[in-house]
Amino acid sequence: VVYYGPAYAGKTTSLRYLSLRLETDVKELPTTDDRSVFFEYTQSQKLPANDLQVKFLYWTLPGQQKYRRTRHLVLAATDAVVFVADSQYEAAPRNLEMLNDLEELLSDRGMCLEGRQNLALQPIPIVFFYNKRDLADVMPVPYMDTLFGLPSWPARRFAGEATAGKNVVRAANAAAAVALRRLEERIYGPENQDVPAETE
Amino acid sequence: VPNRKRSLPKLTTVTDEQVTEINRIHFSFPYNFASPPRPGTKTALAEFIRDYEKEFPYALRDLVDKLKLDSFSAESFDHHIDRNLLATPGHLSAVTVAKLIHYCLLILESEAEIIAWERIDFGIPRMPDAHEIARVVAAKVNRYENRTKIPEYDHVGQFLSAVKHPVIGRAVSNAAINRWGLSERIGLPAPC
């Protein structure tokens, strides 16, 4: 599961909160010589799901332009995306820019976001997480829904605060659940539609 | 052979089916795998892999072929490639070797892009050459206290493991030098 979104939207904060709840470490992969920018990942224990033992791996990717190809590299193996959007008004263009960037990179790998129907491409589920809802003067949720085109795009959406952990686990669970459903479909065939209950 | 109890792999020459499968691998750049510095003609990956079959044997079929893995990622590399056996003759099939070369070149492309953007940030117009990219990759790995501390999904750590395989190492080196060039003054700081 890849956490995607503009720089400073709260991807790392979300991942760190998630790792606390999962009681696992966050591993940092340095990206530059100045040691300040990292790719990070954390992983769950193996969890039983039907006949499978599943381990979820959660990645964050730096949003800066210079890491575009590296994002491309990590996205190649993604099963689901949590798009962390910054709810502040001034972040609206950056949010859209990163969503376009995500779609472009997926399309290069023969994939598209689920709900953006393109029968030729492999659909990747996406869950939106509107972060920083605790700040004053943020975009209203329906406004953000319209910004991302959610009225005509059946993608799940959560509004929360990564710093307080509000809805972070719910968003991660929603992404993990759809990723698991896809995995089961690949293994058992599309008729298996059992989706595990979403719990925090 | 590291594990004496393990049966010896069935070695093979590269078959036409394997060549077809290797030719299906999509590269975002038309790499030339011929020997640098001034290759006369272009060598395709399948051709390069075939050229090495006598020097370094391939397995008939390996785990990656059986799993029908299309390409590598940080996770699949860690799950399906045994880093201790990777450079053993006959451990990997020709198709898996080709997929690993593709993966290594994707990693190098991402490193090259990071360096290029950093140079733009500092107002340096020149693009990095293959030697500089290799130096950055080595520097990243050297940050860890020792090799056992490298996280399992670190792309750069995986790159350095993969290039221990002589065919992968040679192919990546040739393609990188032909793609990015090589500073004439090896061992000295490249001119800005």
Short mmCIF file of N, CA, C and O in Angstrom, two decimals, chain A residues 48-155:
data_model
loop_
_atom_site.label_atom_id
_atom_site.label_comp_id
_atom_site.label_asym_id
_atom_site.label_seq_id
_atom_site.Cartn_x
_atom_site.Cartn_y
_atom_site.Cartn_z
N PRO A 48 -3.91 -13.77 9.18
CA PRO A 48 -4.66 -14.79 8.44
C PRO A 48 -5.83 -14.14 7.70
O PRO A 48 -6.52 -13.29 8.24
N ALA A 49 -6.02 -14.53 6.45
CA ALA A 49 -7.16 -14.05 5.65
C ALA A 49 -7.59 -15.22 4.78
O ALA A 49 -6.87 -15.58 3.86
N ASN A 50 -8.73 -15.80 5.10
CA ASN A 50 -9.17 -17.04 4.45
C ASN A 50 -8.05 -18.08 4.54
O ASN A 50 -7.55 -18.35 5.60
N ASP A 51 -7.58 -18.57 3.39
CA ASP A 51 -6.52 -19.57 3.45
C ASP A 51 -5.14 -18.94 3.33
O ASP A 51 -4.15 -19.64 3.17
N LEU A 52 -5.08 -17.64 3.35
CA LEU A 52 -3.80 -16.96 3.10
C LEU A 52 -3.20 -16.41 4.38
O LEU A 52 -3.91 -16.17 5.36
N GLN A 53 -1.90 -16.22 4.36
CA GLN A 53 -1.22 -15.47 5.41
C GLN A 53 -0.73 -14.21 4.72
O GLN A 53 0.11 -14.27 3.83
N VAL A 54 -1.26 -13.07 5.11
CA VAL A 54 -0.98 -11.85 4.37
C VAL A 54 -0.20 -10.86 5.23
O VAL A 54 -0.51 -10.66 6.41
N LYS A 55 0.82 -10.28 4.63
CA LYS A 55 1.58 -9.24 5.31
C LYS A 55 1.41 -7.96 4.50
O LYS A 55 1.60 -7.98 3.28
N PHE A 56 1.02 -6.88 5.15
CA PHE A 56 0.86 -5.61 4.44
C PHE A 56 2.09 -4.75 4.63
O PHE A 56 2.61 -4.63 5.73
N LEU A 57 2.50 -4.16 3.52
CA LEU A 57 3.68 -3.31 3.53
C LEU A 57 3.21 -1.92 3.11
O LEU A 57 2.59 -1.77 2.07
N TYR A 58 3.49 -0.92 3.96
CA TYR A 58 3.04 0.45 3.69
C TYR A 58 4.25 1.33 3.39
O TYR A 58 5.18 1.37 4.19
N TRP A 59 4.19 2.00 2.26
CA TRP A 59 5.31 2.88 1.84
C TRP A 59 4.87 4.33 1.79
O TRP A 59 3.74 4.62 1.43
N THR A 60 5.81 5.23 2.10
CA THR A 60 5.59 6.63 1.74
C THR A 60 6.65 7.00 0.72
O THR A 60 7.76 6.47 0.75
N LEU A 61 6.29 7.90 -0.18
CA LEU A 61 7.23 8.33 -1.20
C LEU A 61 7.35 9.85 -1.16
O LEU A 61 6.34 10.53 -1.07
N PRO A 62 8.56 10.38 -1.22
CA PRO A 62 8.69 11.84 -1.23
C PRO A 62 7.98 12.43 -2.43
O PRO A 62 8.03 11.86 -3.52
N GLY A 63 7.31 13.58 -2.22
CA GLY A 63 6.49 14.16 -3.28
C GLY A 63 7.25 15.04 -4.25
O GLY A 63 6.68 15.46 -5.25
N GLN A 64 8.52 15.32 -3.97
CA GLN A 64 9.24 16.26 -4.85
C GLN A 64 9.45 15.70 -6.26
O GLN A 64 9.56 14.50 -6.44
N GLN A 65 9.58 16.64 -7.20
CA GLN A 65 9.74 16.29 -8.61
C GLN A 65 10.93 15.35 -8.84
O GLN A 65 10.87 14.43 -9.65
N LYS A 66 12.04 15.58 -8.12
CA LYS A 66 13.25 14.82 -8.43
C LYS A 66 13.14 13.33 -8.06
O LYS A 66 13.99 12.54 -8.43
N TYR A 67 12.09 12.97 -7.32
CA TYR A 67 11.92 11.55 -6.96
C TYR A 67 10.86 10.87 -7.84
O TYR A 67 10.34 9.82 -7.48
N ARG A 68 10.55 11.49 -8.97
CA ARG A 68 9.47 10.97 -9.80
C ARG A 68 9.76 9.54 -10.27
O ARG A 68 8.92 8.66 -10.17
N ARG A 69 10.97 9.32 -10.76
CA ARG A 69 11.30 7.98 -11.25
C ARG A 69 11.36 6.97 -10.13
O ARG A 69 11.09 5.78 -10.32
N THR A 70 11.76 7.43 -8.95
CA THR A 70 11.81 6.50 -7.82
C THR A 70 10.38 6.14 -7.39
O THR A 70 10.11 5.00 -7.04
N ARG A 71 9.50 7.11 -7.48
CA ARG A 71 8.08 6.81 -7.19
C ARG A 71 7.58 5.77 -8.20
O ARG A 71 6.86 4.84 -7.86
N HIS A 72 8.00 5.97 -9.43
CA HIS A 72 7.64 5.06 -10.52
C HIS A 72 8.07 3.63 -10.18
O HIS A 72 7.32 2.67 -10.35
N LEU A 73 9.26 3.53 -9.63
CA LEU A 73 9.85 2.23 -9.27
C LEU A 73 9.01 1.53 -8.19
O LEU A 73 8.71 0.35 -8.28
N VAL A 74 8.62 2.30 -7.17
CA VAL A 74 7.86 1.72 -6.06
C VAL A 74 6.42 1.43 -6.49
O VAL A 74 5.84 0.41 -6.12
N LEU A 75 5.87 2.32 -7.32
CA LEU A 75 4.47 2.15 -7.73
C LEU A 75 4.26 0.90 -8.59
O LEU A 75 3.16 0.40 -8.69
N ALA A 76 5.35 0.42 -9.18
CA ALA A 76 5.23 -0.76 -10.04
C ALA A 76 4.62 -1.94 -9.31
O ALA A 76 3.98 -2.79 -9.93
N ALA A 77 4.83 -2.00 -8.00
CA ALA A 77 4.36 -3.18 -7.26
C ALA A 77 3.18 -2.87 -6.35
O ALA A 77 2.84 -3.68 -5.50
N THR A 78 2.57 -1.72 -6.54
CA THR A 78 1.52 -1.36 -5.57
C THR A 78 0.22 -2.11 -5.82
O THR A 78 -0.14 -2.43 -6.95
N ASP A 79 -0.45 -2.41 -4.73
CA ASP A 79 -1.77 -3.06 -4.81
C ASP A 79 -2.89 -2.10 -4.45
O ASP A 79 -4.05 -2.38 -4.71
N ALA A 80 -2.53 -0.99 -3.78
CA ALA A 80 -3.52 0.02 -3.42
C ALA A 80 -2.79 1.31 -3.06
O ALA A 80 -1.63 1.28 -2.67
N VAL A 81 -3.52 2.42 -3.19
CA VAL A 81 -2.92 3.73 -2.89
C VAL A 81 -3.78 4.45 -1.86
O VAL A 81 -5.01 4.43 -1.95
N VAL A 82 -3.12 5.06 -0.86
CA VAL A 82 -3.81 6.01 0.02
C VAL A 82 -3.33 7.38 -0.43
O VAL A 82 -2.13 7.67 -0.31
N PHE A 83 -4.23 8.17 -0.98
CA PHE A 83 -3.81 9.49 -1.44
C PHE A 83 -4.03 10.47 -0.30
O PHE A 83 -5.16 10.76 0.10
N VAL A 84 -2.93 10.96 0.27
CA VAL A 84 -3.00 11.88 1.41
C VAL A 84 -3.06 13.30 0.84
O VAL A 84 -2.09 13.78 0.25
N ALA A 85 -4.21 13.94 1.01
CA ALA A 85 -4.40 15.29 0.47
C ALA A 85 -4.31 16.30 1.61
O ALA A 85 -4.79 16.05 2.72
N ASP A 86 -3.67 17.40 1.32
CA ASP A 86 -3.57 18.50 2.28
C ASP A 86 -4.85 19.33 2.15
O ASP A 86 -5.19 19.79 1.06
N SER A 87 -5.55 19.52 3.27
CA SER A 87 -6.86 20.19 3.22
C SER A 87 -6.76 21.71 3.14
O SER A 87 -7.80 22.37 3.00
N GLN A 88 -5.57 22.28 3.23
CA GLN A 88 -5.46 23.74 3.20
C GLN A 88 -5.74 24.27 1.78
O GLN A 88 -5.34 23.63 0.80
N TYR A 89 -6.38 25.42 1.73
CA TYR A 89 -6.77 25.98 0.42
C TYR A 89 -5.57 26.10 -0.51
O TYR A 89 -5.65 25.74 -1.69
N GLU A 90 -4.45 26.60 0.02
CA GLU A 90 -3.30 26.85 -0.87
C GLU A 90 -2.68 25.55 -1.40
O GLU A 90 -1.89 25.58 -2.34
N ALA A 91 -3.08 24.42 -0.81
CA ALA A 91 -2.51 23.14 -1.27
C ALA A 91 -3.32 22.52 -2.41
O ALA A 91 -2.91 21.51 -2.97
N ALA A 92 -4.44 23.14 -2.75
CA ALA A 92 -5.31 22.54 -3.78
C ALA A 92 -4.58 22.24 -5.08
O ALA A 92 -4.67 21.12 -5.61
N PRO A 93 -3.80 23.20 -5.63
CA PRO A 93 -3.11 22.88 -6.90
C PRO A 93 -2.10 21.75 -6.75
O PRO A 93 -1.96 20.91 -7.64
N ARG A 94 -1.40 21.72 -5.60
CA ARG A 94 -0.38 20.66 -5.38
C ARG A 94 -1.07 19.30 -5.28
O ARG A 94 -0.55 18.29 -5.75
N ASN A 95 -2.22 19.26 -4.64
CA ASN A 95 -2.97 18.00 -4.54
C ASN A 95 -3.31 17.47 -5.93
O ASN A 95 -3.10 16.29 -6.24
N LEU A 96 -3.82 18.37 -6.75
CA LEU A 96 -4.24 17.96 -8.11
C LEU A 96 -3.04 17.56 -8.96
O LEU A 96 -3.09 16.58 -9.71
N GLU A 97 -1.96 18.31 -8.78
CA GLU A 97 -0.73 18.01 -9.53
C GLU A 97 -0.24 16.60 -9.20
O GLU A 97 0.14 15.82 -10.08
N MET A 98 -0.29 16.25 -7.91
CA MET A 98 0.20 14.93 -7.50
C MET A 98 -0.75 13.82 -7.94
O MET A 98 -0.32 12.71 -8.24
N LEU A 99 -2.04 14.13 -7.97
CA LEU A 99 -2.99 13.13 -8.44
C LEU A 99 -2.76 12.85 -9.93
O LEU A 99 -2.77 11.70 -10.36
N ASN A 100 -2.51 13.92 -10.67
CA ASN A 100 -2.20 13.75 -12.11
C ASN A 100 -0.90 12.97 -12.28
O ASN A 100 -0.80 12.11 -13.15
N ASP A 101 0.08 13.31 -11.46
CA ASP A 101 1.39 12.63 -11.50
C ASP A 101 1.20 11.13 -11.25
O ASP A 101 1.74 10.29 -11.96
N LEU A 102 0.37 10.83 -10.26
CA LEU A 102 0.10 9.43 -9.91
C LEU A 102 -0.54 8.71 -11.10
O LEU A 102 -0.11 7.60 -11.47
N GLU A 103 -1.51 9.35 -11.71
CA GLU A 103 -2.19 8.70 -12.84
C GLU A 103 -1.24 8.49 -14.01
O GLU A 103 -1.28 7.45 -14.67
N GLU A 104 -0.38 9.46 -14.23
CA GLU A 104 0.59 9.34 -15.33
C GLU A 104 1.57 8.19 -15.08
O GLU A 104 1.85 7.39 -15.98
N LEU A 105 2.09 8.13 -13.84
CA LEU A 105 3.06 7.08 -13.53
C LEU A 105 2.42 5.70 -13.62
O LEU A 105 3.03 4.75 -14.12
N LEU A 106 1.19 5.60 -13.13
CA LEU A 106 0.49 4.30 -13.21
C LEU A 106 0.25 3.91 -14.66
O LEU A 106 0.45 2.76 -15.05
N SER A 107 -0.11 4.89 -15.45
CA SER A 107 -0.40 4.61 -16.85
C SER A 107 0.86 4.12 -17.59
O SER A 107 0.79 3.23 -18.43
N ASP A 108 2.03 4.67 -17.21
CA ASP A 108 3.29 4.18 -17.78
C ASP A 108 3.51 2.70 -17.51
O ASP A 108 4.21 2.02 -18.25
N ARG A 109 2.97 2.23 -16.37
CA ARG A 109 3.15 0.82 -15.99
C ARG A 109 1.94 -0.01 -16.37
O ARG A 109 1.76 -1.11 -15.86
N GLY A 110 1.09 0.52 -17.20
CA GLY A 110 -0.08 -0.24 -17.65
C GLY A 110 -1.17 -0.34 -16.61
O GLY A 110 -1.95 -1.29 -16.58
N MET A 111 -1.21 0.66 -15.69
CA MET A 111 -2.21 0.63 -14.63
C MET A 111 -3.01 1.94 -14.64
O MET A 111 -2.57 2.93 -15.22
N CYS A 112 -4.18 1.91 -13.98
CA CYS A 112 -4.93 3.16 -13.81
C CYS A 112 -5.62 3.09 -12.45
O CYS A 112 -5.69 2.02 -11.84
N LEU A 113 -6.10 4.23 -11.97
CA LEU A 113 -6.80 4.23 -10.68
C LEU A 113 -8.18 3.61 -10.86
O LEU A 113 -8.86 3.89 -11.85
N GLU A 114 -8.56 2.80 -9.88
CA GLU A 114 -9.86 2.14 -9.96
C GLU A 114 -10.97 3.19 -10.00
O GLU A 114 -10.93 4.16 -9.23
N GLY A 115 -11.91 3.00 -10.85
CA GLY A 115 -12.99 3.98 -10.98
C GLY A 115 -12.76 4.89 -12.17
O GLY A 115 -13.71 5.45 -12.72
N ARG A 116 -11.52 5.08 -12.57
CA ARG A 116 -11.21 5.82 -13.81
C ARG A 116 -11.16 4.75 -14.89
O ARG A 116 -10.08 4.26 -15.21
N GLN A 117 -12.30 4.36 -15.35
CA GLN A 117 -12.36 3.14 -16.15
C GLN A 117 -11.55 3.21 -17.44
O GLN A 117 -11.68 4.13 -18.23
N ASN A 118 -10.68 2.25 -17.56
CA ASN A 118 -9.94 2.07 -18.81
C ASN A 118 -9.70 0.57 -18.89
O ASN A 118 -8.88 0.03 -18.14
N LEU A 119 -10.46 -0.08 -19.75
CA LEU A 119 -10.44 -1.54 -19.77
C LEU A 119 -9.08 -2.10 -20.16
O LEU A 119 -8.76 -3.25 -19.85
N ALA A 120 -8.25 -1.27 -20.81
CA ALA A 120 -6.94 -1.76 -21.25
C ALA A 120 -5.94 -1.79 -20.11
O ALA A 120 -4.88 -2.40 -20.22
N LEU A 121 -6.23 -1.09 -19.01
CA LEU A 121 -5.25 -0.96 -17.94
C LEU A 121 -5.70 -1.70 -16.68
O LEU A 121 -6.89 -1.91 -16.46
N GLN A 122 -4.70 -2.07 -15.87
CA GLN A 122 -5.00 -2.79 -14.63
C GLN A 122 -5.41 -1.78 -13.56
O GLN A 122 -4.64 -0.87 -13.24
N PRO A 123 -6.62 -1.90 -13.00
CA PRO A 123 -7.07 -0.90 -12.03
C PRO A 123 -6.42 -1.07 -10.65
O PRO A 123 -6.29 -2.18 -10.15
N ILE A 124 -5.99 0.05 -10.07
CA ILE A 124 -5.40 0.05 -8.74
C ILE A 124 -6.33 0.81 -7.80
O ILE A 124 -6.66 1.97 -8.06
N PRO A 125 -6.79 0.16 -6.72
CA PRO A 125 -7.72 0.84 -5.82
C PRO A 125 -7.06 2.05 -5.14
O PRO A 125 -5.87 2.05 -4.86
N ILE A 126 -7.88 3.07 -4.90
CA ILE A 126 -7.39 4.28 -4.23
C ILE A 126 -8.35 4.66 -3.12
O ILE A 126 -9.56 4.48 -3.24
N VAL A 127 -7.79 5.14 -2.01
CA VAL A 127 -8.56 5.66 -0.90
C VAL A 127 -8.03 7.07 -0.64
O VAL A 127 -6.82 7.27 -0.58
N PHE A 128 -8.93 8.03 -0.53
CA PHE A 128 -8.49 9.41 -0.25
C PHE A 128 -8.50 9.66 1.26
O PHE A 128 -9.42 9.23 1.95
N PHE A 129 -7.46 10.33 1.72
CA PHE A 129 -7.40 10.74 3.13
C PHE A 129 -7.19 12.25 3.16
O PHE A 129 -6.12 12.73 2.80
N TYR A 130 -8.24 12.98 3.55
CA TYR A 130 -8.13 14.44 3.61
C TYR A 130 -7.52 14.78 4.97
O TYR A 130 -8.19 14.71 6.00
N ASN A 131 -6.29 15.18 4.96
CA ASN A 131 -5.56 15.40 6.22
C ASN A 131 -5.65 16.86 6.66
O ASN A 131 -6.08 17.72 5.90
N LYS A 132 -5.20 17.07 7.87
CA LYS A 132 -5.10 18.42 8.49
C LYS A 132 -6.47 19.04 8.71
O LYS A 132 -6.62 20.27 8.59
N ARG A 133 -7.46 18.22 9.02
CA ARG A 133 -8.80 18.77 9.24
C ARG A 133 -8.86 19.59 10.52
O ARG A 133 -9.84 20.31 10.76
N ASP A 134 -7.84 19.50 11.37
CA ASP A 134 -7.81 20.26 12.63
C ASP A 134 -7.42 21.73 12.39
O ASP A 134 -7.62 22.56 13.26
N LEU A 135 -6.82 22.02 11.24
CA LEU A 135 -6.37 23.39 10.99
C LEU A 135 -7.57 24.29 10.67
O LEU A 135 -8.60 23.83 10.20
N ALA A 136 -7.36 25.60 10.96
CA ALA A 136 -8.42 26.57 10.63
C ALA A 136 -8.38 26.83 9.13
O ALA A 136 -7.34 26.62 8.49
N ASP A 137 -9.46 27.26 8.58
CA ASP A 137 -9.53 27.68 7.18
C ASP A 137 -9.10 26.59 6.21
O ASP A 137 -8.21 26.79 5.37
N VAL A 138 -9.70 25.43 6.36
CA VAL A 138 -9.41 24.35 5.41
C VAL A 138 -10.57 24.22 4.42
O VAL A 138 -11.67 24.71 4.67
N MET A 139 -10.31 23.57 3.31
CA MET A 139 -11.36 23.40 2.30
C MET A 139 -12.47 22.51 2.88
O MET A 139 -12.14 21.49 3.51
N PRO A 140 -13.73 22.86 2.69
CA PRO A 140 -14.80 21.97 3.15
C PRO A 140 -14.70 20.62 2.43
O PRO A 140 -14.23 20.56 1.29
N VAL A 141 -15.13 19.56 3.13
CA VAL A 141 -15.01 18.21 2.55
C VAL A 141 -15.73 18.10 1.20
O VAL A 141 -15.15 17.59 0.24
N PRO A 142 -16.99 18.62 1.08
CA PRO A 142 -17.66 18.50 -0.24
C PRO A 142 -16.89 19.25 -1.34
O PRO A 142 -16.86 18.81 -2.49
N TYR A 143 -16.23 20.34 -0.94
CA TYR A 143 -15.42 21.09 -1.92
C TYR A 143 -14.27 20.22 -2.41
O TYR A 143 -13.97 20.16 -3.61
N MET A 144 -13.62 19.52 -1.46
CA MET A 144 -12.50 18.65 -1.85
C MET A 144 -12.98 17.48 -2.69
O MET A 144 -12.31 17.05 -3.63
N ASP A 145 -14.17 16.97 -2.32
CA ASP A 145 -14.75 15.87 -3.13
C ASP A 145 -14.91 16.31 -4.59
O ASP A 145 -14.57 15.57 -5.51
N THR A 146 -15.40 17.53 -4.75
CA THR A 146 -15.60 18.06 -6.11
C THR A 146 -14.26 18.27 -6.80
O THR A 146 -14.10 17.97 -7.98
N LEU A 147 -13.29 18.76 -6.03
CA LEU A 147 -11.95 19.02 -6.57
C LEU A 147 -11.37 17.74 -7.20
O LEU A 147 -10.78 17.76 -8.27
N PHE A 148 -11.55 16.64 -6.49
CA PHE A 148 -11.00 15.36 -6.98
C PHE A 148 -11.97 14.61 -7.90
O PHE A 148 -11.65 13.52 -8.37
N GLY A 149 -13.13 15.15 -8.08
CA GLY A 149 -14.11 14.51 -8.96
C GLY A 149 -14.78 13.30 -8.33
O GLY A 149 -15.28 12.41 -9.03
N LEU A 150 -14.83 13.28 -6.98
CA LEU A 150 -15.40 12.10 -6.32
C LEU A 150 -16.90 11.90 -6.55
O LEU A 150 -17.36 10.76 -6.47
N PRO A 151 -17.66 12.97 -6.81
CA PRO A 151 -19.09 12.70 -7.07
C PRO A 151 -19.30 11.68 -8.19
O PRO A 151 -20.26 10.92 -8.17
N SER A 152 -18.39 11.67 -9.17
CA SER A 152 -18.56 10.69 -10.26
C SER A 152 -17.48 9.61 -10.21
O SER A 152 -17.26 8.90 -11.18
N TRP A 153 -16.79 9.52 -9.10
CA TRP A 153 -15.68 8.55 -8.99
C TRP A 153 -15.89 7.78 -7.67
O TRP A 153 -15.67 8.33 -6.59
N PRO A 154 -16.31 6.55 -7.75
CA PRO A 154 -16.66 5.83 -6.52
C PRO A 154 -15.45 5.37 -5.70
O PRO A 154 -15.23 4.19 -5.51
N ALA A 155 -14.67 6.34 -5.23
CA ALA A 155 -13.50 5.99 -4.39
C ALA A 155 -13.83 6.34 -2.94
O ALA A 155 -14.55 7.30 -2.68
#
